[in-house]
Coordinates of C-alpha atoms in Angstrom, one line a residue:
X384 CA -0.1 -0.5 0.1
X385 CA 1.0 3.7 -1.1
X386 CA 2.3 5.5 2.6
X387 CA 3.0 9.0 0.7
X388 CA 0.3 10.0 -0.7
X389 CA -2.5 11.2 1.5
X390 CA -6.8 11.0 1.5
X391 CA -7.9 15.0 1.0
X392 CA -11.2 16.0 1.7
X393 CA -11.1 17.3 -1.8
X394 CA -11.1 14.5 -3.3
X395 CA -13.2 12.6 -1.1
X396 CA -15.7 15.6 -1.8
X397 CA -15.2 15.4 -5.8
X398 CA -14.7 11.6 -6.4
X399 CA -17.9 10.3 -9.0
X400 CA -20.0 8.1 -7.2
X401 CA -22.5 5.6 -8.6
X402 CA -25.5 5.8 -7.0
X403 CA -29.1 3.6 -7.8
X404 CA -28.7 0.3 -10.8
X405 CA -30.9 -0.8 -13.6
X406 CA -30.9 -3.1 -16.1
X407 CA -32.7 -3.3 -19.3
X408 CA -35.3 -6.9 -19.7
X409 CA -33.2 -8.1 -22.0
X410 CA -29.8 -8.1 -19.8
X411 CA -27.8 -6.3 -21.9
X412 CA -27.8 -2.6 -21.1
X413 CA -26.8 -1.3 -17.7
X414 CA -27.9 1.9 -16.3
X415 CA -26.5 4.3 -13.5
X416 CA -26.0 8.0 -12.3
X417 CA -22.8 9.1 -11.8
X418 CA -22.5 12.6 -9.4
X419 CA -19.4 13.6 -7.0
X420 CA -20.2 13.6 -4.1
X421 CA -20.1 17.0 -2.9
X422 CA -22.4 19.3 -4.7
X423 CA -20.5 21.8 -6.4
X424 CA -23.0 24.0 -7.1
X425 CA -26.8 24.9 -5.8
X426 CA -28.4 22.2 -8.0
X427 CA -28.1 18.9 -8.3
X428 CA -26.2 17.6 -11.7
X429 CA -25.3 13.9 -12.7
X430 CA -25.1 12.2 -15.1
X431 CA -26.7 8.4 -17.1
X432 CA -23.9 6.1 -17.9
X433 CA -25.4 2.5 -19.8
X434 CA -22.5 -0.2 -20.0
X435 CA -23.1 -2.8 -22.9
X436 CA -22.3 -5.9 -23.3
X437 CA -20.7 -5.7 -19.3
X438 CA -18.5 -3.2 -21.9
X439 CA -16.6 -0.5 -20.4
X440 CA -19.3 2.7 -19.1
X441 CA -19.6 5.6 -21.2
X442 CA -21.3 8.5 -19.8
X443 CA -25.0 8.4 -21.9
X444 CA -26.1 12.2 -20.9
X445 CA -24.5 15.9 -20.1
X446 CA -24.3 15.7 -16.4
X447 CA -24.5 19.1 -16.4
X448 CA -28.2 19.2 -15.0
X449 CA -29.5 16.6 -13.1
X450 CA -30.7 13.6 -15.0
X451 CA -32.0 10.6 -12.2
X452 CA -34.6 8.4 -12.0
X453 CA -33.8 5.5 -15.1
X454 CA -36.1 3.1 -15.8
X455 CA -35.6 0.8 -19.6
X456 CA -38.8 0.2 -21.5
X457 CA -39.7 -2.8 -21.9
X458 CA -38.3 -4.0 -25.5
X459 CA -34.8 -2.9 -24.0
X460 CA -34.3 -0.1 -26.7
X461 CA -34.6 3.0 -24.7
X462 CA -34.3 4.3 -21.4
X463 CA -37.1 6.7 -19.8
X464 CA -35.6 9.7 -17.0
X465 CA -36.0 12.1 -15.0
X466 CA -34.5 15.7 -15.6
X467 CA -33.7 19.4 -14.9
X468 CA -31.9 20.4 -18.2
X469 CA -34.5 23.1 -19.2
X470 CA -35.3 24.9 -16.1
X471 CA -33.6 24.4 -12.9
X472 CA -35.4 23.0 -10.1
X473 CA -38.4 21.8 -12.8
X474 CA -38.1 18.0 -13.3
X475 CA -39.7 16.9 -16.4
X476 CA -40.7 13.6 -18.1
X477 CA -38.2 12.8 -21.5
X478 CA -36.6 9.5 -23.3
X479 CA -34.4 8.4 -24.8
X480 CA -34.0 5.5 -27.7
X481 CA -30.2 3.6 -26.5
X482 CA -28.6 4.1 -30.3
X483 CA -28.7 7.5 -29.5
X484 CA -30.6 10.8 -30.9
X485 CA -32.4 13.6 -28.6
X486 CA -33.5 12.8 -25.5
X487 CA -38.1 13.7 -25.9
X488 CA -40.0 15.1 -23.5
X489 CA -43.2 13.0 -22.6
X490 CA -45.8 14.8 -21.8
X491 CA -46.8 18.3 -19.8
X492 CA -45.7 17.3 -16.6
X493 CA -43.4 19.3 -15.1
X494 CA -41.9 20.4 -11.0
X495 CA -41.6 17.6 -8.3
X496 CA -41.8 14.2 -10.2
X497 CA -40.6 10.5 -9.2
X498 CA -40.6 7.1 -9.7
X499 CA -41.0 7.1 -13.9
X500 CA -42.4 3.4 -14.0
X501 CA -43.0 2.1 -18.0
X502 CA -46.6 -0.1 -18.5
X503 CA -45.6 -4.0 -19.8
X504 CA -46.5 -2.8 -23.2
X505 CA -44.4 -0.5 -23.1
X506 CA -46.6 1.8 -24.7
X507 CA -47.5 4.4 -21.3
X508 CA -45.6 5.4 -18.2
X509 CA -46.6 6.2 -15.2
X510 CA -45.0 9.0 -13.0
X511 CA -45.6 10.4 -9.4
X512 CA -46.6 14.5 -9.1
X513 CA -46.4 17.0 -6.5
X514 CA -49.1 19.7 -6.7
X515 CA -47.2 22.4 -8.2
X516 CA -47.2 26.1 -6.9
X517 CA -50.1 27.8 -8.2
X518 CA -50.9 30.8 -9.2
X519 CA -52.5 32.5 -6.4
X520 CA -49.1 30.7 -4.2
X521 CA -47.4 32.8 -6.8
X522 CA -49.0 35.9 -6.0
X523 CA -48.3 35.7 -1.7
X524 CA -45.5 35.3 -2.1
X525 CA -44.8 38.4 -4.2
X526 CA -46.6 40.7 -2.1
X527 CA -45.2 38.5 1.1
X528 CA -48.0 37.7 2.5
X529 CA -48.0 33.6 2.5
X530 CA -47.7 32.6 6.4
X531 CA -47.1 29.4 6.4
X532 CA -50.0 27.5 8.9
X533 CA -49.0 23.8 9.5
X534 CA -51.6 21.4 8.1
X535 CA -53.1 23.0 5.9
X536 CA -52.5 24.8 1.6
X537 CA -51.5 20.9 1.3
X538 CA -49.4 20.0 -1.4
X539 CA -50.2 16.2 -2.3
X540 CA -48.2 14.3 -4.4
X541 CA -50.2 12.5 -7.1
X542 CA -50.1 9.1 -9.4
X543 CA -50.5 10.2 -13.7
X544 CA -49.9 7.8 -16.7
X545 CA -48.6 9.5 -19.9
X546 CA -48.9 7.6 -23.5
X547 CA -45.6 7.8 -24.2
X548 CA -46.7 8.1 -28.3
X549 CA -49.3 11.0 -28.1
X550 CA -47.8 12.9 -24.7
X551 CA -51.5 12.7 -23.2
X552 CA -51.7 12.6 -19.2
X553 CA -54.1 11.4 -17.3
X554 CA -54.7 12.1 -13.4
X555 CA -56.0 9.4 -11.8
X556 CA -55.9 9.8 -8.3
X557 CA -57.6 13.1 -6.5
X558 CA -58.8 14.6 -2.6
X559 CA -56.7 14.7 0.2
X560 CA -54.6 11.5 -0.6
X561 CA -50.6 11.2 -1.4
X562 CA -48.8 8.7 -3.3
X563 CA -45.8 6.9 -2.1
X564 CA -45.4 3.9 -3.8
X565 CA -47.2 2.6 -6.9
X566 CA -47.0 -0.7 -9.9
X567 CA -48.8 -1.7 -12.9
X568 CA -49.6 -5.4 -12.6
X569 CA -49.0 -7.9 -15.0
X570 CA -50.9 -7.0 -18.0
X571 CA -50.9 -3.1 -17.5
X572 CA -54.8 -2.7 -16.4
X573 CA -54.3 -1.8 -13.1
X574 CA -52.4 0.1 -11.0
X575 CA -51.0 -0.7 -7.4
X576 CA -50.6 2.5 -4.7
X577 CA -49.1 2.8 -1.6
X578 CA -51.2 5.5 0.0
X579 CA -51.3 8.1 2.8
X580 CA -52.8 10.9 4.2
X581 CA -49.6 12.9 5.4
X582 CA -47.4 15.1 2.3
X583 CA -44.7 14.6 5.1
X584 CA -41.7 11.7 6.3
X585 CA -44.8 10.8 9.1
X586 CA -47.1 9.9 6.3
X587 CA -44.5 6.6 5.7
X588 CA -45.7 5.4 9.4
X589 CA -49.4 6.0 9.7
X590 CA -52.3 4.8 8.7
X591 CA -50.5 2.9 5.2
X592 CA -53.2 2.0 2.4
X593 CA -53.0 -0.7 -0.1
X594 CA -55.3 -0.2 -3.0
X595 CA -55.4 -0.9 -6.8
X596 CA -56.9 1.8 -9.3
X597 CA -57.9 1.1 -13.3
X598 CA -55.0 2.9 -16.3
X599 CA -57.6 4.1 -17.5
X600 CA -58.8 5.8 -14.3
X601 CA -61.9 5.6 -12.1
X602 CA -62.2 5.0 -8.1
X603 CA -59.4 3.3 -5.9
X604 CA -60.3 -0.1 -3.9
X605 CA -59.0 -0.9 -0.7
X606 CA -56.8 -4.5 -0.5
X607 CA -55.0 -3.9 2.9
X608 CA -54.2 -1.8 5.2
X609 CA -50.9 -1.5 6.8
X610 CA -49.3 -0.3 9.9
X611 CA -46.6 1.6 7.7
X612 CA -45.7 2.2 4.4
X613 CA -43.3 -0.5 2.3
X614 CA -40.2 0.3 0.4
X615 CA -41.2 -1.0 -2.8
X616 CA -43.9 -2.7 -4.2
X617 CA -44.5 -5.0 -7.0
X618 CA -46.6 -7.6 -9.4
X619 CA -45.6 -10.7 -9.0
X620 CA -46.3 -13.7 -11.4
X621 CA -47.8 -17.0 -9.2
X622 CA -50.0 -18.4 -11.9
X623 CA -53.2 -17.5 -10.7
X624 CA -56.2 -15.3 -12.1
X625 CA -55.4 -12.3 -9.2
X626 CA -52.8 -9.6 -9.3
X627 CA -50.0 -10.2 -6.2
X628 CA -48.0 -8.1 -5.2
X629 CA -44.5 -8.1 -3.5
X630 CA -43.6 -5.5 -1.0
X631 CA -40.7 -5.0 1.5
X632 CA -41.7 -3.8 4.9
X633 CA -39.0 -1.6 6.4
X634 CA -38.8 -3.4 9.2
X635 CA -39.6 -0.9 11.9
X636 CA -43.0 -2.3 13.4
X637 CA -42.3 -5.1 14.9
X638 CA -45.9 -7.0 14.0
X639 CA -44.2 -7.3 10.3
X640 CA -40.7 -7.9 9.8
X641 CA -37.7 -6.9 7.7
X642 CA -38.4 -8.7 4.7
X643 CA -40.5 -10.1 1.9
X644 CA -44.2 -10.3 1.5
X645 CA -46.5 -11.3 -0.7
X646 CA -50.2 -9.7 -1.2
X647 CA -53.5 -11.7 -3.0
X648 CA -55.1 -8.4 -4.4
X649 CA -57.8 -10.6 -4.0
X650 CA -58.4 -11.0 -0.5
X651 CA -55.7 -8.9 0.8
X652 CA -54.3 -11.7 2.5
X653 CA -50.5 -11.2 4.0
X654 CA -47.7 -14.0 4.1
X655 CA -44.4 -13.5 4.7
X656 CA -42.1 -15.1 2.3
X657 CA -39.0 -15.4 4.5
X658 CA -39.6 -17.3 7.0
X659 CA -36.2 -18.0 8.1
X660 CA -33.4 -16.4 10.2
X661 CA -32.3 -14.4 6.9
X662 CA -30.8 -11.4 7.8
X663 CA -31.8 -8.1 6.4
X664 CA -33.5 -7.1 3.5
X665 CA -32.6 -4.1 3.1
X666 CA -34.0 -4.2 -1.3
X667 CA -35.8 -5.6 -3.9
X668 CA -37.0 -5.4 -7.6
X669 CA -38.9 -7.6 -9.9
X670 CA -37.1 -9.5 -12.2
X671 CA -38.7 -9.8 -15.5
X672 CA -42.2 -9.7 -15.5
X673 CA -42.4 -11.3 -12.2
X674 CA -41.5 -14.7 -12.3
X675 CA -38.8 -13.8 -9.5
X676 CA -37.2 -11.6 -7.2
X677 CA -34.1 -10.2 -7.3
X678 CA -33.0 -9.1 -3.5
X679 CA -29.8 -7.3 -1.6
X680 CA -29.9 -8.9 1.8
X681 CA -27.9 -7.7 4.8
X682 CA -26.6 -11.1 7.3
X683 CA -24.1 -8.8 9.4
X684 CA -21.7 -7.0 7.8
X685 CA -21.8 -8.3 4.3
X686 CA -24.6 -7.4 1.6
X687 CA -25.5 -10.3 -0.4
X688 CA -27.2 -10.9 -3.7
X689 CA -29.9 -13.1 -4.2
X690 CA -32.6 -14.7 -6.0
X691 CA -35.7 -15.3 -4.3
X692 CA -38.6 -17.4 -5.5
X693 CA -42.3 -15.7 -5.4
X694 CA -44.2 -18.9 -4.3
X695 CA -42.1 -21.1 -2.1
X696 CA -38.9 -18.1 -1.1
X697 CA -36.4 -20.2 -1.9
X698 CA -33.1 -18.3 -2.8
X699 CA -30.3 -19.0 -4.4
X700 CA -26.6 -16.9 -4.7
X701 CA -26.2 -15.1 -7.5
X702 CA -22.5 -14.8 -7.8
X703 CA -19.8 -17.7 -7.7
X704 CA -19.9 -19.0 -4.1
X705 CA -15.9 -17.6 -3.2
X706 CA -17.6 -14.1 -3.5
X707 CA -20.7 -15.0 -0.5
X708 CA -19.5 -12.3 2.3
X709 CA -17.1 -10.9 0.3
X710 CA -17.6 -7.0 0.7
X711 CA -21.3 -5.9 0.1
X712 CA -23.1 -5.2 -3.1
X713 CA -23.9 -1.5 -2.3
X714 CA -26.5 -1.0 -4.9
X715 CA -28.8 -3.5 -6.6
X716 CA -28.8 -6.7 -7.4
X717 CA -30.1 -6.0 -11.0
X718 CA -31.6 -8.6 -12.9
X719 CA -31.9 -9.5 -16.5
X720 CA -35.4 -11.1 -17.6
X721 CA -33.8 -14.5 -18.6
X722 CA -32.2 -14.4 -14.9
X723 CA -28.7 -15.0 -16.2
X724 CA -27.0 -11.0 -16.6
X725 CA -26.7 -9.5 -12.6
X726 CA -25.7 -5.5 -12.5
X727 CA -24.5 -4.3 -9.2
X728 CA -22.5 -1.5 -7.3
X729 CA -19.6 -2.8 -5.3
X730 CA -17.4 -2.1 -2.7
X731 CA -15.2 -4.1 0.2
X732 CA -13.2 -1.6 2.4
X733 CA -9.8 -1.4 0.1
X734 CA -12.3 -0.6 -2.9
X735 CA -14.1 1.7 -3.8
X736 CA -17.8 1.7 -6.0
X737 CA -17.9 0.9 -9.5
X738 CA -20.4 -1.2 -11.0
X739 CA -20.1 -4.7 -11.7
X740 CA -21.9 -7.4 -14.0
X741 CA -22.3 -11.1 -14.2
X742 CA -23.6 -13.8 -15.9
X743 CA -24.8 -16.8 -14.1
X744 CA -22.0 -18.5 -12.5
X745 CA -19.2 -16.4 -13.2
X746 CA -17.0 -14.2 -11.5
X747 CA -18.3 -10.2 -12.0
X748 CA -16.6 -7.9 -14.7
X749 CA -16.1 -4.0 -13.2
X750 CA -17.3 -2.0 -15.8
X751 CA -16.7 1.2 -13.8
X752 CA -13.0 2.4 -13.2
X753 CA -14.5 5.2 -10.4
X754 CA -12.7 3.9 -7.2
X755 CA -9.7 3.7 -8.8
X756 CA -7.7 6.4 -8.0
X757 CA -8.2 6.0 -4.1
X758 CA -6.9 1.8 -4.4
X759 CA -3.4 0.9 -3.1
X760 CA -4.2 3.9 -0.3
X761 CA -6.6 2.6 1.9
X762 CA -5.9 0.6 4.4
X763 CA -7.8 -2.7 5.5
X764 CA -10.6 -4.1 7.6
X765 CA -12.2 -7.0 8.7
X766 CA -15.3 -7.9 10.8
X767 CA -14.3 -8.6 14.7
X768 CA -17.0 -9.5 17.4
X769 CA -16.3 -8.7 21.1
X770 CA -19.3 -10.6 24.4
X771 CA -21.5 -7.6 26.1
X772 CA -24.4 -8.3 28.7
X773 CA -24.6 -11.6 27.0
X774 CA -24.6 -10.8 23.0
X775 CA -22.0 -11.5 20.7
X776 CA -21.3 -7.9 19.1
X777 CA -20.2 -6.9 15.6
X778 CA -18.2 -4.4 14.5
X779 CA -16.2 -3.8 11.2
X780 CA -12.0 -2.7 12.3
X781 CA -10.7 0.1 10.1
X782 CA -6.2 -0.9 10.9
X783 CA -4.4 2.8 11.0
X784 CA -2.0 3.1 8.2
X785 CA 1.3 1.4 8.1
X786 CA 0.2 -0.8 11.0
X787 CA 2.5 -2.7 12.7
X788 CA 1.5 -5.6 15.4
X789 CA 2.3 -4.7 18.6
X790 CA 2.1 -1.2 18.5
X791 CA -1.3 0.9 20.3
X792 CA -3.0 3.3 18.5
X793 CA -5.5 6.0 18.2
X794 CA -9.1 4.7 18.1
X795 CA -12.1 6.1 16.7
X796 CA -15.6 4.5 17.3
X797 CA -17.6 5.5 14.2
X798 CA -21.3 5.0 15.4
X799 CA -23.7 4.4 13.1
X800 CA -27.2 5.4 12.5
X801 CA -30.5 5.1 12.6
X802 CA -30.9 3.3 15.0
X803 CA -32.2 0.1 12.0
X804 CA -29.5 0.6 9.8
X805 CA -25.7 -1.7 10.0
X806 CA -22.0 -1.0 8.7
X807 CA -20.4 -3.2 5.7
X808 CA -18.1 -3.9 4.6
X809 CA -17.5 -1.9 2.9
X810 CA -15.9 1.6 1.4
X811 CA -16.7 3.9 4.2
X812 CA -14.6 6.7 2.0
X813 CA -16.7 10.0 2.5
X814 CA -17.8 12.3 5.3
X815 CA -20.3 10.7 6.1
X816 CA -18.5 7.7 6.1
X817 CA -14.9 8.7 7.6
X818 CA -12.8 5.6 9.2
X819 CA -10.2 5.5 6.1
X820 CA -10.2 9.1 6.0
X821 CA -8.9 9.1 9.4
X822 CA -7.0 5.8 9.2
X823 CA -4.4 7.1 7.0
X824 CA -4.3 9.7 9.3
X825 CA -3.0 7.2 11.9
X826 CA -5.8 6.2 13.8
X827 CA -7.6 2.9 14.1
X828 CA -11.5 3.1 13.3
X829 CA -14.1 0.2 15.1
X830 CA -17.6 0.8 12.8
X831 CA -19.8 -0.9 15.1
X832 CA -22.9 -2.3 15.3
X833 CA -24.5 -2.7 18.5
X834 CA -28.0 -3.9 19.9
X835 CA -31.0 -1.6 17.8
X836 CA -28.7 -2.6 14.3
X837 CA -30.3 -4.2 11.5
X838 CA -28.5 -7.1 10.0
X839 CA -28.7 -10.1 13.3
X840 CA -31.9 -11.2 12.7
X841 CA -35.5 -9.7 14.9
X842 CA -34.7 -10.3 18.5
X843 CA -31.0 -7.9 17.9
X844 CA -32.9 -5.1 16.2
X845 CA -35.9 -4.9 19.4
X846 CA -33.6 -5.2 22.1
X847 CA -33.6 -1.7 21.6
X848 CA -36.6 -1.7 22.5
X849 CA -37.3 0.2 26.0
X850 CA -33.6 0.2 26.6
X851 CA -33.1 3.4 24.7
X852 CA -29.7 4.5 25.5
X853 CA -28.7 0.9 28.1
X854 CA -27.7 -1.7 26.2
X855 CA -26.3 0.2 23.5
X856 CA -24.1 3.1 24.9
X857 CA -22.2 -0.2 27.1
X858 CA -21.7 -2.1 23.6
X859 CA -20.1 0.6 22.3
X860 CA -17.9 0.7 25.3
X861 CA -17.0 -2.8 25.3
X862 CA -16.1 -1.8 21.7
X863 CA -14.0 0.0 23.0
X864 CA -12.4 -1.8 25.2
X865 CA -11.9 -4.9 23.8
X866 CA -9.4 -3.4 21.2
X867 CA -7.8 -2.4 24.6
X868 CA -8.1 -6.3 25.1
X869 CA -7.0 -6.9 21.5
X870 CA -3.8 -4.6 21.9
X871 CA -4.7 -2.5 19.4
X872 CA -6.4 0.6 20.9
X873 CA -4.3 3.0 23.2
X874 CA -6.8 3.4 26.4
X875 CA -5.5 7.2 26.6
X876 CA -6.4 8.3 23.7
X877 CA -10.2 7.0 22.7
X878 CA -12.2 9.3 20.8
X879 CA -15.9 8.7 19.4
X880 CA -17.9 10.6 16.6
X881 CA -21.2 9.4 14.6
X882 CA -24.1 11.2 12.7
X883 CA -27.8 11.0 13.0
X884 CA -28.4 8.1 15.5
X885 CA -25.1 8.2 15.8
X886 CA -24.4 11.2 16.5
X887 CA -26.9 11.1 19.2
X888 CA -25.0 7.8 21.0
X889 CA -22.3 9.8 20.4
X890 CA -23.4 12.2 23.0
X891 CA -24.7 9.4 25.4
X892 CA -21.7 7.8 25.6
X893 CA -19.8 10.4 27.0
X894 CA -22.3 11.4 29.9
X895 CA -21.8 7.0 31.1
X896 CA -18.0 7.3 30.9
X897 CA -15.1 9.3 30.8
X898 CA -12.8 6.6 28.9
X899 CA -13.5 8.5 25.4
X900 CA -11.4 12.2 24.8
X901 CA -12.7 13.5 22.2
X902 CA -16.2 12.9 20.3
X903 CA -17.5 14.9 17.6
X904 CA -22.0 14.8 17.6
X905 CA -22.9 15.0 14.3
X906 CA -26.8 15.9 14.3
X907 CA -27.3 14.2 17.2
X908 CA -30.0 14.0 19.4
X909 CA -29.9 15.8 22.5
X910 CA -33.0 15.5 24.7
X911 CA -35.3 13.3 23.3
X912 CA -38.3 14.5 24.6
X913 CA -37.7 17.7 23.1
X914 CA -36.7 16.4 19.5
X915 CA -40.1 14.1 19.9
X916 CA -41.9 17.8 19.9
X917 CA -39.2 19.4 16.7
X918 CA -38.1 16.2 14.3
X919 CA -39.7 15.2 11.1
X920 CA -40.4 11.6 12.5
X921 CA -42.1 11.4 16.4
X922 CA -43.7 7.7 15.3
X923 CA -40.2 6.5 15.0
X924 CA -39.5 6.9 18.7
X925 CA -43.7 4.6 19.1
X926 CA -40.5 1.8 17.5
X927 CA -38.5 2.2 21.3
X928 CA -40.7 3.8 23.9
X929 CA -44.1 2.6 25.5
X930 CA -45.8 5.7 24.4
X931 CA -45.3 9.2 23.7
X932 CA -43.1 11.7 25.9
X933 CA -46.1 13.3 27.6
X934 CA -46.9 10.1 28.9
X935 CA -43.8 8.2 29.5
X936 CA -41.4 11.4 29.9
X937 CA -39.4 9.7 32.7
X938 CA -38.7 6.9 30.5
X939 CA -37.2 9.8 27.0
X940 CA -35.8 11.8 30.0
X941 CA -33.2 8.5 31.0
X942 CA -33.1 8.2 27.5
X943 CA -31.2 11.9 27.2
X944 CA -27.6 12.7 26.9
X945 CA -28.7 15.8 28.9
X946 CA -29.7 12.8 32.1
X947 CA -26.5 12.8 32.8
X948 CA -24.9 16.2 31.1
X949 CA -23.2 17.9 34.4
X950 CA -20.6 13.9 34.8
X951 CA -19.6 14.9 30.7
X952 CA -16.6 15.4 30.4
X953 CA -14.8 14.7 26.8
X954 CA -14.2 17.8 24.6
X955 CA -17.1 17.2 21.8
X956 CA -17.4 19.3 18.6
X957 CA -21.1 19.3 17.0
X958 CA -22.1 19.3 13.6
X959 CA -25.1 20.1 12.3
X960 CA -27.1 21.3 9.1
X961 CA -29.0 24.6 9.6
X962 CA -31.5 23.8 8.2
X963 CA -32.2 19.4 9.4
X964 CA -36.0 18.7 9.4
X965 CA -35.1 15.0 11.1
X966 CA -33.3 16.5 13.8
X967 CA -33.8 19.8 14.9
X968 CA -30.0 22.6 14.9
X969 CA -31.2 22.9 18.3
X970 CA -30.8 19.9 19.2
X971 CA -27.4 20.7 19.2
X972 CA -27.6 23.8 20.6
X973 CA -28.7 22.5 23.3
X974 CA -25.9 20.3 23.8
X975 CA -23.6 22.8 23.3
X976 CA -25.0 24.8 25.7
X977 CA -24.9 23.0 28.6
X978 CA -21.3 21.5 27.5
X979 CA -19.9 25.0 27.9
X980 CA -22.0 26.3 30.6
X981 CA -20.0 23.1 32.4
X982 CA -17.1 23.9 31.5
X983 CA -16.4 21.6 29.0
X984 CA -14.5 21.9 25.9
X985 CA -17.4 22.7 23.0
X986 CA -17.7 23.8 19.7
X987 CA -21.1 24.0 17.8
X988 CA -20.9 24.3 14.2
X989 CA -23.7 25.0 11.7
X990 CA -23.8 24.6 7.8
X991 CA -26.5 26.9 5.9
X992 CA -29.2 25.5 3.9
X993 CA -28.0 21.7 4.8
X994 CA -30.8 19.5 5.8
X995 CA -30.1 16.2 7.5
X996 CA -27.0 14.6 4.8
X997 CA -24.1 18.1 4.2
X998 CA -24.9 17.8 0.7
X999 CA -21.9 20.8 -0.6
X1000 CA -19.1 20.2 -1.8
X1001 CA -17.0 23.0 0.8
X1002 CA -19.1 22.3 3.6
X1003 CA -18.3 18.3 3.9
X1004 CA -14.2 19.6 3.3
X1005 CA -14.9 21.8 6.0
X1006 CA -16.5 19.4 8.4
X1007 CA -13.7 16.5 7.1
X1008 CA -11.2 18.9 8.3
X1009 CA -13.1 19.9 11.1
X1010 CA -12.9 16.5 12.6
X1011 CA -9.3 15.6 11.9
X1012 CA -8.7 18.7 13.2
X1013 CA -10.7 17.8 16.5
X1014 CA -9.8 14.6 17.1
X1015 CA -5.6 15.1 16.7
X1016 CA -5.7 18.4 19.0
X1017 CA -7.2 15.9 22.0
X1018 CA -5.6 12.6 20.7
X1019 CA -2.9 13.1 19.4
X1020 CA -1.1 16.3 21.1

């Protein structure tokens, strides 16, 4: 490994990143989006890239504006996509032949669009359209007479169908109903929709329904009530005469585990397809005309690609056995109709994300080189385990640059968000996943998956219930101690940091132990009770608490970092997006105020315009620079 070229914040922010992936039904073409990790301009810019017959991928659109949401036509000759190339921040639907030519605008809808999907016969495209600003709205803004009233004058997302040849547009849903997702049935006569009465993120947790509507218009017909919105839906072919739908439940509710569910449209009956210890179903997509299901299945710290039979639930690994539990599938798998070709975005700790294409049972072929500039420069990593309260906890240990066995190094704990999420053996090379950035500077980094994480079974994930801020904090402390016992960590040079729930765990951990000499709290929660009233998904708390804080304030306070803040001595860097709806910046302010009034060194940094993710290039660079300076100050001085 090269020792003379240190990773810079600039190259990590400027690195091109392939996101999302789709394959043509005939398996010849693979399309994906490519954009810099850090956004340089006010608006998103991204290009569509295509690989044909597993040849090196080529850039297919200019990338001067934002091209996104790629969908192959059933005949494999065209793609549909969304772009704001005509007017920034105003998307339109386009169709582009794969053999070249100009992108053709289809239909007249524009604005905030989403999820284009071709009808099975390729003559129509379904698309989600959010209500546009009206002339009255514009006049109120111009007259500066535009007060905002919560839960009034809402803009709903509707389902439209557009005829590709004529551009004729048909609206299918109306009223106070938000459409979160949709899918054509197998013959294109009907469309299933996931609905909510709310337009905000809370709508994914409250009173969702699965309905169906005729593709030519008509009344919605209820199929099933859902406790929360599934992440994906599509039709599957079970050889019966009624519509059947596959949905990926998001795993947050305890009565329906994280799995694939099959829904019968005639009866509304739902059955879990994967009933064994299958790990975490992270993503699913249809294969062909619903004859099989492509599945990204995360088991422990590895994401693998499987084909699942929609009738029996039997699954088979697509790649050669040597690729099982090798790195992680980041996006995909996307699998051709004949189940002979697969595309994926894959990485491991020493190889950043690239696109790979594989024939069944054969070695994957890499068709991009976006990660090439970092190859040979990233430190090794491995999955490690330790015991905590009777649980076996896993994490990914990233070794420091030029590691020598027997030498102790400063160790950083990088806590993940969620909490229902997991770290995997993949590349950590951006502002959010900074392990390799810090190992390149002489630190060891442990990325733990404490109880409450996904991919270790339902019992492990649900162990968080009624114990928020308890056992999971002990899992992090015990992980640091395990690295001390292993001989890699210097007990006098320990740090901790994380983003979102990882920021919460950071804040809570440093109030329960003084073993960490420095911390970075990113977009974290300091006060669970006040967070409940200011974040955009308070219903998520009901997955971990028996009720609202208004009736259980003692439990929310018990899990809050501020409860034990008086015992904290850890210098803390607090970073937050100033427009964060998920975790309000006031959470960082509460932590900062408490620490500084108690005489603990703290710094509070807010990035204007940024929400829960830090998208702009300059801010990503600034964050990494601050991270390095903060930990160096307390762990290397």
